[in-house]
Amino acid sequence: MRNKCLIVDDEPLARELIYRHAQKFDSLDIVAQCASAEEAAELLREIPVDLMFLDIELPRQSGIQLLKSLHHPPKVIVTTAHREYAMEGFELEVVDYLLKPIRFDRFMRAVNKYLQLSTSFQADFQAGRPFIFVRENKKEVKVPLCDILYIEGLGEYIQIHTKQRKVITKMGLNQVAEKLPSQFFLRIHKSYVICTSHVDAYTNTSLEIAGVELPIGRRYKNEVLAMLNYASSLSGV
């Protein structure tokens, strides 16, 4: 599968250089180029992206501000002429940090790092190995990620609906969502996070998982439908 990529940089020459570098990888597909954070945010609401090449110094809104504003950000390789942003970038768990002018050998190492991370996690997820621990009845309980159907927010608590049972723990929905890989889990409503691989059916306003109908919130609608439509296209639906 080719990885859908977005280039965000206000400098046309910088965008062109990254595009030329990316064209040398069969696994990368540049689906769009944006000159501002606002333009990128609008595009990401409509098109799911796997990897974003993101400049930090952009007009009006910085790349860091853009990244912090996204509910489900794609993987990010930072591209900038300024070393001083490196620490903040890594605190946001970016894949790599490239200094301009970007040499191809350095670009290649960053892309290979992303591809290795992506492939490794995909295999682990499908094999059922990744998990989280949550506190239930004074014990830390292991919950395999591949078993999670959806997670329901209940005020200060969440209820994790798995294939086998339900687990209730004192944790906010935002807190648990940060622990989950965004390529497999999606916030669809202020009260629900779902595993996209378990969606059986969906409309513009709701989706169905294991016979349960869950609402799609208006705030999340564009992103949810874009991701589900993208998943449908990959499966040939």
Short mmCIF file of C-alpha atoms in Angstrom, two decimals:
data_model
loop_
_atom_site.label_atom_id
_atom_site.label_comp_id
_atom_site.label_asym_id
_atom_site.label_seq_id
_atom_site.Cartn_x
_atom_site.Cartn_y
_atom_site.Cartn_z
CA MET A 1 0.00 0.00 0.00
CA ARG A 2 1.31 3.47 -0.87
CA ASN A 3 1.45 6.00 1.94
CA LYS A 4 -0.53 9.18 1.29
CA CYS A 5 1.67 12.21 1.99
CA LEU A 6 1.11 15.94 2.42
CA ILE A 7 3.76 18.65 2.04
CA VAL A 8 3.18 21.83 4.10
CA ASP A 9 5.65 24.64 3.40
CA ASP A 10 5.21 28.27 2.38
CA GLU A 11 8.33 28.18 0.17
CA PRO A 12 7.63 26.86 -3.37
CA LEU A 13 11.25 25.76 -3.87
CA ALA A 14 11.23 23.82 -0.60
CA ARG A 15 7.99 22.08 -1.58
CA GLU A 16 9.44 21.20 -4.97
CA LEU A 17 12.60 19.71 -3.42
CA ILE A 18 10.62 17.51 -1.01
CA TYR A 19 8.33 16.46 -3.85
CA ARG A 20 11.30 15.43 -6.01
CA HIS A 21 12.84 13.47 -3.14
CA ALA A 22 9.53 11.73 -2.40
CA GLN A 23 9.04 10.77 -6.05
CA LYS A 24 11.99 8.39 -5.72
CA PHE A 25 10.03 6.20 -3.29
CA ASP A 26 7.38 3.84 -4.70
CA SER A 27 5.82 3.67 -1.22
CA LEU A 28 5.09 7.43 -1.07
CA ASP A 29 2.23 9.21 -2.83
CA ILE A 30 2.15 13.01 -2.54
CA VAL A 31 -1.58 13.74 -2.58
CA ALA A 32 -1.36 17.50 -1.94
CA GLN A 33 0.88 20.48 -1.19
CA CYS A 34 -0.14 23.37 1.08
CA ALA A 35 1.45 26.77 1.68
CA SER A 36 -0.14 27.48 5.08
CA ALA A 37 -1.33 25.73 8.24
CA GLU A 38 -4.90 26.84 7.61
CA GLU A 39 -4.89 25.31 4.14
CA ALA A 40 -3.43 22.08 5.52
CA ALA A 41 -5.99 21.87 8.34
CA GLU A 42 -8.85 22.24 5.86
CA LEU A 43 -7.41 19.57 3.60
CA LEU A 44 -6.85 17.13 6.50
CA ARG A 45 -10.53 17.40 7.39
CA GLU A 46 -11.38 16.04 3.95
CA ILE A 47 -8.52 13.69 3.04
CA PRO A 48 -6.85 11.16 5.37
CA VAL A 49 -3.06 11.39 5.19
CA ASP A 50 -0.47 8.91 6.50
CA LEU A 51 2.59 11.18 6.58
CA MET A 52 3.00 14.97 6.62
CA PHE A 53 6.21 16.83 5.77
CA LEU A 54 5.70 19.91 7.92
CA ASP A 55 7.58 23.20 7.98
CA ILE A 56 7.58 25.01 11.34
CA GLU A 57 7.68 28.68 10.31
CA LEU A 58 4.48 29.28 8.36
CA PRO A 59 2.49 32.52 7.90
CA ARG A 60 -0.10 33.30 10.62
CA GLN A 61 -0.07 29.86 12.28
CA SER A 62 3.06 27.77 12.90
CA GLY A 63 3.50 24.12 12.05
CA ILE A 64 3.68 23.33 15.79
CA GLN A 65 0.34 25.07 16.35
CA LEU A 66 -1.16 23.12 13.47
CA LEU A 67 0.08 19.83 14.89
CA LYS A 68 -1.30 20.60 18.35
CA SER A 69 -4.70 21.50 16.90
CA LEU A 70 -5.28 18.17 15.12
CA HIS A 71 -7.42 15.53 16.86
CA HIS A 72 -5.84 12.67 14.92
CA PRO A 73 -2.60 13.96 13.38
CA PRO A 74 -0.79 11.88 10.78
CA LYS A 75 2.82 10.89 11.31
CA VAL A 76 5.04 13.96 10.85
CA ILE A 77 8.53 14.61 9.52
CA VAL A 78 9.46 18.19 10.40
CA THR A 79 11.29 20.21 7.74
CA THR A 80 12.80 23.54 8.85
CA ALA A 81 15.82 25.81 8.65
CA HIS A 82 15.85 26.33 12.43
CA ARG A 83 17.45 23.96 14.95
CA GLU A 84 15.79 25.62 17.95
CA TYR A 85 12.47 23.89 17.25
CA ALA A 86 13.91 20.38 17.48
CA MET A 87 13.10 19.76 21.16
CA GLU A 88 9.48 20.90 20.83
CA GLY A 89 9.09 18.81 17.70
CA PHE A 90 10.30 15.64 19.38
CA GLU A 91 8.07 16.29 22.40
CA LEU A 92 5.18 16.05 19.92
CA GLU A 93 6.50 12.62 18.86
CA VAL A 94 7.43 13.53 15.29
CA VAL A 95 9.13 10.79 13.29
CA ASP A 96 12.19 12.87 12.41
CA TYR A 97 13.51 16.43 12.15
CA LEU A 98 15.12 17.53 8.87
CA LEU A 99 17.15 20.72 8.56
CA LYS A 100 17.04 22.69 5.32
CA PRO A 101 18.53 22.47 2.79
CA ILE A 102 17.47 18.81 2.89
CA ARG A 103 19.92 16.37 1.37
CA PHE A 104 18.46 13.27 -0.23
CA ASP A 105 20.47 10.84 1.93
CA ARG A 106 19.07 12.48 5.09
CA PHE A 107 15.57 12.53 3.60
CA MET A 108 15.90 8.83 2.78
CA ARG A 109 16.86 7.96 6.37
CA ALA A 110 13.82 9.82 7.71
CA VAL A 111 11.43 8.12 5.29
CA ASN A 112 12.91 4.69 6.02
CA LYS A 113 12.48 5.35 9.74
CA TYR A 114 8.80 6.16 9.15
CA LEU A 115 8.30 3.07 6.97
CA GLN A 116 9.91 0.80 9.55
CA LEU A 117 7.75 2.21 12.34
CA SER A 118 4.60 1.91 10.26
CA THR A 119 5.28 -1.62 9.03
CA SER A 120 6.33 -2.87 12.45
CA PHE A 121 3.24 -1.56 14.18
CA GLN A 122 0.91 -2.84 11.45
CA ALA A 123 2.31 -6.36 11.84
CA ASP A 124 2.18 -6.20 15.64
CA PHE A 125 -1.40 -4.94 15.60
CA GLN A 126 -2.60 -7.65 13.24
CA ALA A 127 -0.83 -10.27 15.37
CA GLY A 128 -2.67 -9.00 18.45
CA ARG A 129 0.44 -8.03 20.41
CA PRO A 130 -0.06 -4.33 21.33
CA PHE A 131 -1.98 -3.70 24.55
CA ILE A 132 -2.69 -1.17 27.27
CA PHE A 133 -3.09 -1.63 31.01
CA VAL A 134 -6.06 0.00 32.76
CA ARG A 135 -7.00 -0.04 36.42
CA GLU A 136 -10.07 -2.11 37.33
CA ASN A 137 -11.03 -3.21 40.86
CA LYS A 138 -7.62 -2.18 42.26
CA LYS A 139 -5.78 -4.23 39.63
CA GLU A 140 -3.97 -3.26 36.43
CA VAL A 141 -5.81 -5.18 33.70
CA LYS A 142 -4.26 -5.93 30.31
CA VAL A 143 -6.46 -5.03 27.33
CA PRO A 144 -5.17 -6.10 23.86
CA LEU A 145 -5.78 -3.30 21.36
CA CYS A 146 -7.06 -5.71 18.70
CA ASP A 147 -9.90 -6.74 21.07
CA ILE A 148 -11.23 -3.19 21.56
CA LEU A 149 -14.44 -2.51 19.63
CA TYR A 150 -15.07 0.99 20.97
CA ILE A 151 -14.60 3.10 24.07
CA GLU A 152 -17.41 5.05 25.70
CA GLY A 153 -16.87 8.15 27.82
CA LEU A 154 -18.81 8.25 31.11
CA GLY A 155 -17.77 11.52 32.73
CA GLU A 156 -14.67 10.77 34.84
CA TYR A 157 -14.80 7.13 33.72
CA ILE A 158 -14.61 5.22 30.46
CA GLN A 159 -16.12 1.89 29.47
CA ILE A 160 -13.97 -0.18 27.11
CA HIS A 161 -16.12 -2.49 25.01
CA THR A 162 -14.07 -5.47 23.86
CA LYS A 163 -14.91 -8.66 22.00
CA GLN A 164 -15.11 -10.55 25.29
CA ARG A 165 -16.31 -8.10 27.95
CA LYS A 166 -16.61 -4.53 29.19
CA VAL A 167 -13.96 -2.84 31.31
CA ILE A 168 -14.77 0.27 33.37
CA THR A 169 -11.91 2.41 34.62
CA LYS A 170 -11.45 5.91 36.01
CA MET A 171 -9.88 7.73 33.09
CA GLY A 172 -10.93 10.51 30.73
CA LEU A 173 -11.72 9.73 27.09
CA ASN A 174 -9.08 12.21 25.94
CA GLN A 175 -6.51 10.51 28.16
CA VAL A 176 -7.09 7.03 26.73
CA ALA A 177 -7.35 8.36 23.15
CA GLU A 178 -3.78 9.71 23.44
CA LYS A 179 -2.53 6.18 24.18
CA LEU A 180 -4.09 4.66 21.05
CA PRO A 181 -2.54 4.60 17.54
CA SER A 182 -4.43 7.06 15.33
CA GLN A 183 -4.22 4.85 12.24
CA PHE A 184 -6.51 2.31 13.94
CA PHE A 185 -8.57 4.32 16.45
CA LEU A 186 -10.79 7.30 15.69
CA ARG A 187 -12.76 9.81 17.79
CA ILE A 188 -16.25 9.93 16.30
CA HIS A 189 -18.14 11.79 19.03
CA LYS A 190 -17.44 13.59 22.30
CA SER A 191 -18.38 10.32 24.02
CA TYR A 192 -16.94 7.66 21.69
CA VAL A 193 -13.63 6.42 20.29
CA ILE A 194 -13.87 3.46 17.90
CA CYS A 195 -11.55 0.93 16.29
CA THR A 196 -12.03 1.46 12.55
CA SER A 197 -11.37 -2.18 11.66
CA HIS A 198 -14.52 -3.25 13.55
CA VAL A 199 -16.96 -0.93 11.76
CA ASP A 200 -19.67 -3.06 10.09
CA ALA A 201 -21.73 -0.26 8.51
CA TYR A 202 -22.00 3.52 8.52
CA THR A 203 -24.09 6.46 7.31
CA ASN A 204 -23.49 10.22 7.43
CA THR A 205 -24.74 10.36 11.04
CA SER A 206 -23.94 7.01 12.67
CA LEU A 207 -21.97 3.79 12.41
CA GLU A 208 -22.46 0.22 13.58
CA ILE A 209 -20.05 -1.98 15.51
CA ALA A 210 -20.99 -5.50 16.70
CA GLY A 211 -24.69 -4.69 16.38
CA VAL A 212 -24.45 -1.42 18.33
CA GLU A 213 -25.30 1.88 16.61
CA LEU A 214 -23.07 4.80 17.62
CA PRO A 215 -23.63 8.47 16.70
CA ILE A 216 -21.16 10.50 14.66
CA GLY A 217 -20.80 13.97 16.16
CA ARG A 218 -21.07 16.98 13.86
CA ARG A 219 -17.64 18.21 14.99
CA TYR A 220 -16.03 14.94 13.87
CA LYS A 221 -18.18 14.15 10.83
CA ASN A 222 -15.83 15.21 8.01
CA GLU A 223 -12.80 13.46 9.46
CA VAL A 224 -14.73 10.27 10.29
CA LEU A 225 -16.35 9.97 6.85
CA ALA A 226 -13.05 10.74 5.11
CA MET A 227 -11.26 7.97 6.99
CA LEU A 228 -14.06 5.42 6.53
CA ASN A 229 -14.38 6.22 2.83
CA TYR A 230 -10.61 5.85 2.50
CA ALA A 231 -10.74 2.46 4.24
CA SER A 232 -13.55 1.38 1.89
CA SER A 233 -11.48 2.35 -1.16
CA LEU A 234 -8.54 0.25 0.08
CA SER A 235 -10.74 -2.81 0.52
CA GLY A 236 -12.24 -2.43 -2.94
CA VAL A 237 -15.73 -1.52 -1.70
#
